[in-house]
Short mmCIF file of C-alpha atoms in Angstrom, two decimals:
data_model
loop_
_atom_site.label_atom_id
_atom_site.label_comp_id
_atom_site.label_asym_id
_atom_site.label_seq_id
_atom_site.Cartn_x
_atom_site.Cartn_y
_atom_site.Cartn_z
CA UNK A 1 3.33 -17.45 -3.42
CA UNK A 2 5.75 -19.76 -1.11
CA UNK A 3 8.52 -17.57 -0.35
CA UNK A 4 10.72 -20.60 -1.76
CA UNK A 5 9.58 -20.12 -5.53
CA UNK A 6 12.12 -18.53 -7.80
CA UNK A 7 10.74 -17.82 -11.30
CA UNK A 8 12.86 -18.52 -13.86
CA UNK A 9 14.47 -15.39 -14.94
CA UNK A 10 18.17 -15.09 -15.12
CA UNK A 11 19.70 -13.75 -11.24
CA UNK A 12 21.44 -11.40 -13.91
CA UNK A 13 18.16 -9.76 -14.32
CA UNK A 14 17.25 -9.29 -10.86
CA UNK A 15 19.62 -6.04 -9.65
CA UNK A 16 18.38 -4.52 -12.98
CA UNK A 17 14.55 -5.16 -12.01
CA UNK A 18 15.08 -3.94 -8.65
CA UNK A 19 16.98 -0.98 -9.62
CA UNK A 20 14.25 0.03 -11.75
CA UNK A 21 11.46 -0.49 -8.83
CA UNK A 22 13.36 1.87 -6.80
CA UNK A 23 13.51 4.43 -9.56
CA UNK A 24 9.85 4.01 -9.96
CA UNK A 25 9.20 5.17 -6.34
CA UNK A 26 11.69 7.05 -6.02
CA UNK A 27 13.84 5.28 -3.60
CA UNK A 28 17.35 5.82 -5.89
CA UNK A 29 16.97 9.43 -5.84
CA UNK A 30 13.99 11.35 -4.16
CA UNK A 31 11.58 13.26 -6.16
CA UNK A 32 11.36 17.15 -5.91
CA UNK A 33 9.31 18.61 -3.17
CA UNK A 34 6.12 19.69 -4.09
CA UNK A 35 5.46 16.08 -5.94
CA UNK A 36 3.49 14.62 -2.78
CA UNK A 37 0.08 13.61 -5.32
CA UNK A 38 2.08 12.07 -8.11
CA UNK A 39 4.26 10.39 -5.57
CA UNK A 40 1.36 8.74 -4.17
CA UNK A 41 -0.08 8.09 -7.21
CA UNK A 42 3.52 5.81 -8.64
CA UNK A 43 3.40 3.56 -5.47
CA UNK A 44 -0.59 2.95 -6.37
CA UNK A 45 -1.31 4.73 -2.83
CA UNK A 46 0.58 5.06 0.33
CA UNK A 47 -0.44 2.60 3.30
CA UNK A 48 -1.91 5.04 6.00
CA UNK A 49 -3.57 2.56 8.63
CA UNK A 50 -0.64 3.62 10.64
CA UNK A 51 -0.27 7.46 9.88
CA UNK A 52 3.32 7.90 10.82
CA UNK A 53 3.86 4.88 8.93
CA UNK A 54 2.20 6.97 5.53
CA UNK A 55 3.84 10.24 6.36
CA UNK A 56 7.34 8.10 5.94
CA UNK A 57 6.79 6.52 3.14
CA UNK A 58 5.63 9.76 1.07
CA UNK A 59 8.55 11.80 2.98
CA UNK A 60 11.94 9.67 2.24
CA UNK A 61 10.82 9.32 -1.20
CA UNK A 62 10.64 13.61 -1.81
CA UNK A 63 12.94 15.85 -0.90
CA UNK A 64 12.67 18.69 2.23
CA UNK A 65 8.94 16.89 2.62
CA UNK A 66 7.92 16.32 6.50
CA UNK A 67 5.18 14.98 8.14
CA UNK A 68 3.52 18.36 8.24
CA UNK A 69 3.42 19.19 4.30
CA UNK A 70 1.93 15.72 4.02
CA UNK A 71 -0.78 16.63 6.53
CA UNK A 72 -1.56 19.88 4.34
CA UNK A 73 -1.49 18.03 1.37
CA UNK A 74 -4.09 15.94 2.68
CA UNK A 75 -6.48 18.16 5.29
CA UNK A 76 -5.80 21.32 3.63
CA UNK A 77 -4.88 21.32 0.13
CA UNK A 78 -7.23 18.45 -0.27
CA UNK A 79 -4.37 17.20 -3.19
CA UNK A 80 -4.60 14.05 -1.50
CA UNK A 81 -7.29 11.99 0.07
CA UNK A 82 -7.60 9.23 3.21
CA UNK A 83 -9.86 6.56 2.38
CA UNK A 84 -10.06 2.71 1.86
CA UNK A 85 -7.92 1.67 -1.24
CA UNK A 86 -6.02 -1.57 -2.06
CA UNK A 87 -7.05 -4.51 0.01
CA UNK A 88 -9.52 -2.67 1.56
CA UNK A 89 -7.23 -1.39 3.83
CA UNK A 90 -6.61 2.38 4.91
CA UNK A 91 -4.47 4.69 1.83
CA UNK A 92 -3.55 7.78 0.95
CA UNK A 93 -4.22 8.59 -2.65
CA UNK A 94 -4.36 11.45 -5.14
CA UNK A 95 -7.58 13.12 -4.66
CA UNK A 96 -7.53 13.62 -8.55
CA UNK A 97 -7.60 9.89 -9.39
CA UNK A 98 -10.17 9.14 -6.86
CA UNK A 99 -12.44 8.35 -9.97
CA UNK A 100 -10.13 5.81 -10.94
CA UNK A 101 -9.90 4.03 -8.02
CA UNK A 102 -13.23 4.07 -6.84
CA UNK A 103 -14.14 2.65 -10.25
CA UNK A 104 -11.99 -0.31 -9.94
CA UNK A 105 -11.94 -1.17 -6.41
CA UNK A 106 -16.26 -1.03 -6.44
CA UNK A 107 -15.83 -3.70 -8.88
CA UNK A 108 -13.04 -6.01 -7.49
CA UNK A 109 -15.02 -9.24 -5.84
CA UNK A 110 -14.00 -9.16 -1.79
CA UNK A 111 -13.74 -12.05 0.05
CA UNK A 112 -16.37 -11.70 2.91
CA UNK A 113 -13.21 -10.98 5.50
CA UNK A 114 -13.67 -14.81 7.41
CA UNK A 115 -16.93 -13.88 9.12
CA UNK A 116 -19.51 -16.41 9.71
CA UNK A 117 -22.34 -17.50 7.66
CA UNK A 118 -25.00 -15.60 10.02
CA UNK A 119 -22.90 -12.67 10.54
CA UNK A 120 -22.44 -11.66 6.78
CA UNK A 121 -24.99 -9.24 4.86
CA UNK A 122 -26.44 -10.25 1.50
CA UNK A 123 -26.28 -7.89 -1.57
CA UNK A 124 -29.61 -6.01 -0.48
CA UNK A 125 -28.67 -5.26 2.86
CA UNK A 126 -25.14 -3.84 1.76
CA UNK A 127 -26.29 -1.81 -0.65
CA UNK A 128 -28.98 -0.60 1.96
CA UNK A 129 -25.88 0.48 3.97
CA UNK A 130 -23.71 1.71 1.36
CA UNK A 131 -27.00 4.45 0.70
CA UNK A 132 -27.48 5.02 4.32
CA UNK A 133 -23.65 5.67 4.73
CA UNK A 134 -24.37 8.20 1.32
CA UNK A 135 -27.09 10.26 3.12
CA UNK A 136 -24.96 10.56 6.85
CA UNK A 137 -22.35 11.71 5.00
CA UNK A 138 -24.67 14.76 2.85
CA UNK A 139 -25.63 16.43 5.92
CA UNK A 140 -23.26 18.38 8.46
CA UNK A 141 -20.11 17.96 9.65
CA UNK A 142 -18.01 14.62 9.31
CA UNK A 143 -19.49 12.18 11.45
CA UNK A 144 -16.82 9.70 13.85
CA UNK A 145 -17.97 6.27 13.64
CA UNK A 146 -19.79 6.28 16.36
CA UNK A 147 -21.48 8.72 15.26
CA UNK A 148 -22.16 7.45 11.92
CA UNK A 149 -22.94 3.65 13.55
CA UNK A 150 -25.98 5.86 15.41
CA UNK A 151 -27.56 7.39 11.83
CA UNK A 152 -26.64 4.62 9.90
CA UNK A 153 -28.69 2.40 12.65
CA UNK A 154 -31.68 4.20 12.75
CA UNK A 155 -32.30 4.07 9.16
CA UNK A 156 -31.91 0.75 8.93
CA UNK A 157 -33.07 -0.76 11.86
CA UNK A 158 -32.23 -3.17 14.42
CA UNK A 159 -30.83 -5.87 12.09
CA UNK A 160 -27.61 -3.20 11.25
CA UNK A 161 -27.29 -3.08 14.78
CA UNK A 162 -26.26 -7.01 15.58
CA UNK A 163 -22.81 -6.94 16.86
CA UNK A 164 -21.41 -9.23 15.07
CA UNK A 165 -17.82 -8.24 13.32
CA UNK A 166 -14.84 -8.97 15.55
CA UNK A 167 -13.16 -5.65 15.95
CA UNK A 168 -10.28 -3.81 17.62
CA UNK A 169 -12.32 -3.02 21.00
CA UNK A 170 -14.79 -5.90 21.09
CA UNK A 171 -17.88 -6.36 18.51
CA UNK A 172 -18.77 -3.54 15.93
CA UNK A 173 -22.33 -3.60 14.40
CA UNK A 174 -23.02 -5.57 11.29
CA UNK A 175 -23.38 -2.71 8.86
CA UNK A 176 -19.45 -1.92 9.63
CA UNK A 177 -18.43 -4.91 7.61
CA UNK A 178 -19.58 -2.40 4.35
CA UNK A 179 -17.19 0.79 5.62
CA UNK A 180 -14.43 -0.16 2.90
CA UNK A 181 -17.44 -0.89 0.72
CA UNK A 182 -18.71 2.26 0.47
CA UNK A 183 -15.79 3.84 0.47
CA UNK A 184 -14.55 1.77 -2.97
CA UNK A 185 -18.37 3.10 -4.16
CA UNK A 186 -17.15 6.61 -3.34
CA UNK A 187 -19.68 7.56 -0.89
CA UNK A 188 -16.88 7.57 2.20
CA UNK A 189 -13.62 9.10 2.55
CA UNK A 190 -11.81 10.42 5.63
CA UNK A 191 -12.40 13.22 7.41
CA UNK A 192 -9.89 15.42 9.48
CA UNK A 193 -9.44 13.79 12.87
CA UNK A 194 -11.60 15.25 15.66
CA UNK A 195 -9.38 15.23 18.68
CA UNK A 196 -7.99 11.68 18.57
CA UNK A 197 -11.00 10.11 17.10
CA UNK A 198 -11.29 9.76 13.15
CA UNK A 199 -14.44 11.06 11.47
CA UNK A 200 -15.81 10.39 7.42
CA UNK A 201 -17.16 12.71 5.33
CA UNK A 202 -18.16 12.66 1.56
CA UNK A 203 -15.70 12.39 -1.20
CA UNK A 204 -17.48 15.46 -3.10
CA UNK A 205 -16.07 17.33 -0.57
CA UNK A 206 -12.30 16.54 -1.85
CA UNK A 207 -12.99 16.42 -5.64
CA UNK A 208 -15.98 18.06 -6.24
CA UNK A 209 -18.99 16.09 -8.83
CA UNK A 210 -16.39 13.55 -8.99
CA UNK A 211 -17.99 10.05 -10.81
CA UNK A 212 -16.31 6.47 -10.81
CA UNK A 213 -14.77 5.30 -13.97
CA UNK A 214 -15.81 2.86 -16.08
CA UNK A 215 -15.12 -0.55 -14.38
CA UNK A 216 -13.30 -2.20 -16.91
CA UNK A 217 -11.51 0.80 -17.68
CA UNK A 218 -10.51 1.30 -14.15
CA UNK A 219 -9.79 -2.05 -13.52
CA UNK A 220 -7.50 -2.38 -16.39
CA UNK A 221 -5.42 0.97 -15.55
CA UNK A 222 -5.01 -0.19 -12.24
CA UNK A 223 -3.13 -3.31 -13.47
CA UNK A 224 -0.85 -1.42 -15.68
CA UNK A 225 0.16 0.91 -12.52
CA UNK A 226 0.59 -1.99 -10.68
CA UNK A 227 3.03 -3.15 -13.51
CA UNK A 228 4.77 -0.37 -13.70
CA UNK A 229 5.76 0.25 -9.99
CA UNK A 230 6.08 -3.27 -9.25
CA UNK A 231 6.55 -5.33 -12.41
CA UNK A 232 7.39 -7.68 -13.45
CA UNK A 233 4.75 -9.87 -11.82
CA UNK A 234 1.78 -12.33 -12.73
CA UNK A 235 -1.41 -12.64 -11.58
CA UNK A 236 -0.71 -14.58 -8.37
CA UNK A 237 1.10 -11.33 -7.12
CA UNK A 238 -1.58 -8.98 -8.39
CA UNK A 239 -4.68 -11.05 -6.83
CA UNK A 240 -2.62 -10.99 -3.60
CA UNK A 241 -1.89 -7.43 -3.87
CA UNK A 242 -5.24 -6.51 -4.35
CA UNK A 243 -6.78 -9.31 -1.53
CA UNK A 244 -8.62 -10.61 -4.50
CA UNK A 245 -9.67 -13.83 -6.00
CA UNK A 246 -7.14 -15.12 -8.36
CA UNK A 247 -9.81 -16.51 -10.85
CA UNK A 248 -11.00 -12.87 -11.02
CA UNK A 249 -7.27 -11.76 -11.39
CA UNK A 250 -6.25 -14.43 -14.04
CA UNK A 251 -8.95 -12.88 -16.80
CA UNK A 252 -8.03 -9.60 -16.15
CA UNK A 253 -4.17 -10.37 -16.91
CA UNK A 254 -5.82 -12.55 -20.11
CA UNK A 255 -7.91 -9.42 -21.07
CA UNK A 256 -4.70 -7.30 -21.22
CA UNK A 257 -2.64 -9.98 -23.27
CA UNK A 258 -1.85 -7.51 -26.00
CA UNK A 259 0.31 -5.55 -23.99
CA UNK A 260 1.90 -7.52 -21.60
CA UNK A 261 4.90 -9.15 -22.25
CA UNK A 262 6.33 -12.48 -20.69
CA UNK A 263 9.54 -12.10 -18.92
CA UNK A 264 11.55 -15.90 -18.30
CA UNK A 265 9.51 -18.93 -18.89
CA UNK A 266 6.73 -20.91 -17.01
CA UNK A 267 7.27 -24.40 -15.08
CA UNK A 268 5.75 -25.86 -18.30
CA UNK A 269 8.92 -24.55 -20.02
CA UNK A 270 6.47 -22.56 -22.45
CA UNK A 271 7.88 -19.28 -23.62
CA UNK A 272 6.49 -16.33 -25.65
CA UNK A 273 2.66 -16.02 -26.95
CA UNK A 274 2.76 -20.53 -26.07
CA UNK A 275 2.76 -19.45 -22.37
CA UNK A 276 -0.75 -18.63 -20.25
CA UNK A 277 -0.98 -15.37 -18.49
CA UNK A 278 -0.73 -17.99 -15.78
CA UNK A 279 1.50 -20.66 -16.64
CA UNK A 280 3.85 -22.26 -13.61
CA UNK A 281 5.41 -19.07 -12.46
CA UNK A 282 5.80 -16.95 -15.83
CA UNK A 283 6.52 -12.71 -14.56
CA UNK A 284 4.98 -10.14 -16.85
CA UNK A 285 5.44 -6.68 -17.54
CA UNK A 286 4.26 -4.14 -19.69
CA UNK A 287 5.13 -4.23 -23.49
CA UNK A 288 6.21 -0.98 -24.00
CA UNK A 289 8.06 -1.13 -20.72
CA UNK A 290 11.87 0.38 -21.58
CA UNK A 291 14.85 -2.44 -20.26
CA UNK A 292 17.31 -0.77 -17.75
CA UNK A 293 20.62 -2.03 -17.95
CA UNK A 294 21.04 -4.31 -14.91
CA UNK A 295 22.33 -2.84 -11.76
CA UNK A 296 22.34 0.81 -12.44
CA UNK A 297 20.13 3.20 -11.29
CA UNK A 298 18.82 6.72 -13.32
CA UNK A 299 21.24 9.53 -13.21
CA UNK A 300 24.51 7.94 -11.51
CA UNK A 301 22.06 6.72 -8.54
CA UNK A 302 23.91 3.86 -6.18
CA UNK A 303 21.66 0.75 -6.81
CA UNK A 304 23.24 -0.48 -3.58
CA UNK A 305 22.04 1.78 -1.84
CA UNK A 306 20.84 1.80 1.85
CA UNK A 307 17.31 2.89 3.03
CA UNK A 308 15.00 2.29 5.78
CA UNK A 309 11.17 1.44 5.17
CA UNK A 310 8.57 1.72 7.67
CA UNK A 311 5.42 0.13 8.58
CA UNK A 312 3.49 -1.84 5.38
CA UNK A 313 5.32 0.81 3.05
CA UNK A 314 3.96 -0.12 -0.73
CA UNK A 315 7.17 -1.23 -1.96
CA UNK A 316 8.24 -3.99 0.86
CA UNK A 317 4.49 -5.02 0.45
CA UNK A 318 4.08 -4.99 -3.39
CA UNK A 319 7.27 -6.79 -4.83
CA UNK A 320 7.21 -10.20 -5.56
CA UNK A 321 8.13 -13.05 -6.11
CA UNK A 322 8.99 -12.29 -2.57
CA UNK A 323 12.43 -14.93 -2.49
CA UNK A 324 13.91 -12.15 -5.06
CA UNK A 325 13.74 -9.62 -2.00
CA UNK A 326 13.04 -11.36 1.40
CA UNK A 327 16.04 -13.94 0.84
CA UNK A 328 16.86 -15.91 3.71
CA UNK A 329 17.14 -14.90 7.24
CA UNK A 330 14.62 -11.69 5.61
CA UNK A 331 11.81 -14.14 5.19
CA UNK A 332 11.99 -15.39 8.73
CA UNK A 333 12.30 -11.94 10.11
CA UNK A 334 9.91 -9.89 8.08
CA UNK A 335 7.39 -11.83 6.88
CA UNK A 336 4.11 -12.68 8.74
CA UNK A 337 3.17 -15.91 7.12
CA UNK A 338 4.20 -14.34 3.84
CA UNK A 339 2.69 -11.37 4.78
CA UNK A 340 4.92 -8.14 4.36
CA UNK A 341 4.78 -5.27 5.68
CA UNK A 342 4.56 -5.89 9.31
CA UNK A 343 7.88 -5.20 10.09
CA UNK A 344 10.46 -1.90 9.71
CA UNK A 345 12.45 -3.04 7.00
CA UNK A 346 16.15 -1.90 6.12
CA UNK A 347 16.57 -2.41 2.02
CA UNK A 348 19.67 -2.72 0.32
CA UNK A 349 19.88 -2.32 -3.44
CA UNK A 350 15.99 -3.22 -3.11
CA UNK A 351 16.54 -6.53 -0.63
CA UNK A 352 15.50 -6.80 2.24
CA UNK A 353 18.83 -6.45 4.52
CA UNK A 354 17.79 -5.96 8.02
CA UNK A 355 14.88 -4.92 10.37
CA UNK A 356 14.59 -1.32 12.59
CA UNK A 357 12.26 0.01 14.93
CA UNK A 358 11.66 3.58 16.22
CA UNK A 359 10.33 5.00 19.36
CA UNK A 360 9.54 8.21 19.94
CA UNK A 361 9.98 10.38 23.24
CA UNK A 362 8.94 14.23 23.07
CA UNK A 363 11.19 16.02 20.12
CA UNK A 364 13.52 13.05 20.01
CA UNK A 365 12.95 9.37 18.15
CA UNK A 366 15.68 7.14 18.92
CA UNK A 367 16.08 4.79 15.96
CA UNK A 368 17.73 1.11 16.28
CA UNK A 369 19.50 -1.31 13.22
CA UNK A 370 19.92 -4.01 12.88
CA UNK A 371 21.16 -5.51 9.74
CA UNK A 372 21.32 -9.38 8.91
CA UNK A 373 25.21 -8.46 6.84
CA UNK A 374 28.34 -6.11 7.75
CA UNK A 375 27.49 -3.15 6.48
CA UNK A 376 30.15 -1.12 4.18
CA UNK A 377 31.49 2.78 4.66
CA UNK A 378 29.73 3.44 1.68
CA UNK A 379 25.84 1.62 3.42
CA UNK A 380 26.83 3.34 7.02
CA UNK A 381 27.04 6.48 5.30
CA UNK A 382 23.26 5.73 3.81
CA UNK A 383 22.25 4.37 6.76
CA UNK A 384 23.49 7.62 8.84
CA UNK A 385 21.77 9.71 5.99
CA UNK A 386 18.12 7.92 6.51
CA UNK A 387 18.22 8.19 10.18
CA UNK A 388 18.47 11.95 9.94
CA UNK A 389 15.79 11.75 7.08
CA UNK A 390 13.53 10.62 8.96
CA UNK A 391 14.02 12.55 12.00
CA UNK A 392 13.01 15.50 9.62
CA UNK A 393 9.90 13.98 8.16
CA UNK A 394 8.90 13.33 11.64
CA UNK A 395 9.97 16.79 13.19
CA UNK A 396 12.05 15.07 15.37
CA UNK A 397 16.02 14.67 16.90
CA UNK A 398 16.93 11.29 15.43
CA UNK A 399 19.65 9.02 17.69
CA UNK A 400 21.13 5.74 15.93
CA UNK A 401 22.24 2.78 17.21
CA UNK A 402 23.25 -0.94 15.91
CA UNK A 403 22.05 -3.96 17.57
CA UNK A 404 19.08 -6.48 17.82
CA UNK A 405 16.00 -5.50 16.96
CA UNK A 406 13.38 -7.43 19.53
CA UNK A 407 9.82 -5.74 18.62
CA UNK A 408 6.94 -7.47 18.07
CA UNK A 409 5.09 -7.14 14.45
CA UNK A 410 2.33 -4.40 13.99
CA UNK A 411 -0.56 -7.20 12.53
#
């Protein structure tokens, strides 16, 4: 969606939608500690391709939490699990609703990521992989993925060997273009780093016997968490979300039509049960979804409040329309060709307000502002308030500063 569209609901609505985002992950006032799974579980999974990045976004939105109770969580407790969710990109998720989301991602048509003609696998071949992948991962101890490449190879044969997918450190093998595929088939998960390198193991070994869920069923459910963290939306937002087709996206939002609920009206001017799940840029939410009055937050919470995001965190990446919170100056600063997420982002009442950047040296992370507006007693306060926040998630001696922020984007 151009970051210049504005759907047509009142600006009087806006601070009341917002406010109610941040309630729903717990960005007004943090949940209780101990809440790490159903945390993870409200935002629709935690971003972890960056694992700092994932340990932040679980931490400032639960109280006392640090980086090391989110580590436990995930390597120890096994309450959560590391694997390929949204987007096919790297999550953290309740282990418990693994079923759920390995049901609807397995079903969710991928784009085949840009590759070439000759360098993409039919349906055969990836489901050859996706079995090979399934019998590594039954024997022994998690594999790394070089490891893995090696077995995986010599089952298949010389054909899973062509190194053809562009890849952080030169070419990868073909078969590697089906990891996040059998992951969303929930035959791969993470497996506790060995040393610095990352290994996989089976998912049975974080929810025991687990089986997908019904694709429609799972597909469905995901949509109504999606509407209920980030809502209102439509299906533009949802297929972009998701890095899925919009067609695909579209009949899902018409298969749910009972219990959505426009919000506004389309560019056709249509209104009520006259409007497409689709039409112009008509926002839905959830039927029985309660109104909260606009501008105040649960339990005397400031709506205005100050925090500071990090790296791809799930609500910078999963509101939209994205005009209603990168306005301005915050498009041109923190969006990557409407991308979000690749930059640090400093929110104010749920808008984006300014950009930061950390950098960490021993047991101290120096932490620098920079905010595109004067910022009140009231958002210095906040702002003094996150920067020791996250020094404790990250075990660390936070320093603050104001002034220009010149990093580069994490792509």
């Amino acid at each position: 969606m151009a970051v210049s569209e504005q759907p047509d609901v009142p600006d009087e609505s806006w601070p009341g939608i917002r406010a109610r985002r941040l309630a729903r992950h717990s960005l007004d006032v943090p949940a209780a500690a101990g809440r790490i799974p159903a945390i993870a579980g409200a935002i629709c999974g935690a971003h972890a391709q960056v694992m700092s990045a994932a340990e932040l976004s679980i931490g400032l939105r639960t109280a006392v939490t640090t980086r090391a109770d989110v580590r436990r969580a995930l390597w120890e407790d096994r309450t959560l699990v590391k694997t390929f969710g949204p987007r096919g990109t790297v999550h953290l998720l309740p282990s418990h609703e693994l079923p759920l989301w390995t049901g609807a991602l397995a079903a969710v048509p991928m784009p085949p990521g840009g590759l070439p003609v000759a360098a993409r696998m039919d349906g055969a071949q990836t489901d050859a992989v996706v079995g090979a992948v399934a019998d590594v991962l039954r024997e022994g101890e998690p594999p790394t993925v070089d490891e893995l490449s090696e077995a995986v190879i010599a089952r298949l044969g010389d054909w899973a060997a062509d190194p053809v997918v562009p890849g952080f450190d030169g070419m990868w093998p073909r078969w590697r273009q089906a990891l996040h595929t059998a992951a969303h088939r929930g035959v791969l998960c993470f497996g506790p780093n060995r040393g610095r390198k990352v290994t996989y193991t089976s998912p049975d070994r974080w929810l025991p016997g687990f089986t997908p869920m019904d694709a429609d069923a799972a597909q469905a459910e995901v949509l109504r968490r999606y509407l209920r963290a980030y809502g209102p939306a439509n299906a533009r937002h949802f297929a972009q979300w998701l890095s899925a087709p919009r067609p695909w996206a579209n009949a899902l939002f018409a298969s749910l039509r009972e219990e959505l609920r426009p919000v506004g009206r389309g560019a056709s001017g249509e209104t009520g049960e006259s409007a497409g799940t689709t039409a112009g840029t008509t926002l839905f939410e959830l039927a029985d979804e309660q109104a909260d009055p606009p501008g105040a937050g649960p339990d005397g919470a400031d709506p205005d409040g100050l925090r500071l995001l990090p790296y791809f965190d799930a609500y910078a990446v999963g509101s939209h329309p994205r005009a209603r919170v990168y306005p301005g100056q915050a498009a041109e600063r923190a969006l990557t060709r409407g991308q979000a997420g690749t930059v640090q982002v400093v929110t104010i009442g749920g808008v984006v307000s300014g950009v930061w950047h950390q950098k960490r040296s021993g047991r101290k992370v120096a932490i620098k502002v920079e905010a595109f507006q004067e910022l009140t007693r009231r958002q210095l306060t906040d702002l003094e308030a996150q920067s020791e926040r996250v020094g404790q998630i990250l075990e660390a001696v936070p320093s603050l500063a104001l002034g220009a922020v010149d990093t580069g984007k994490h792509l």
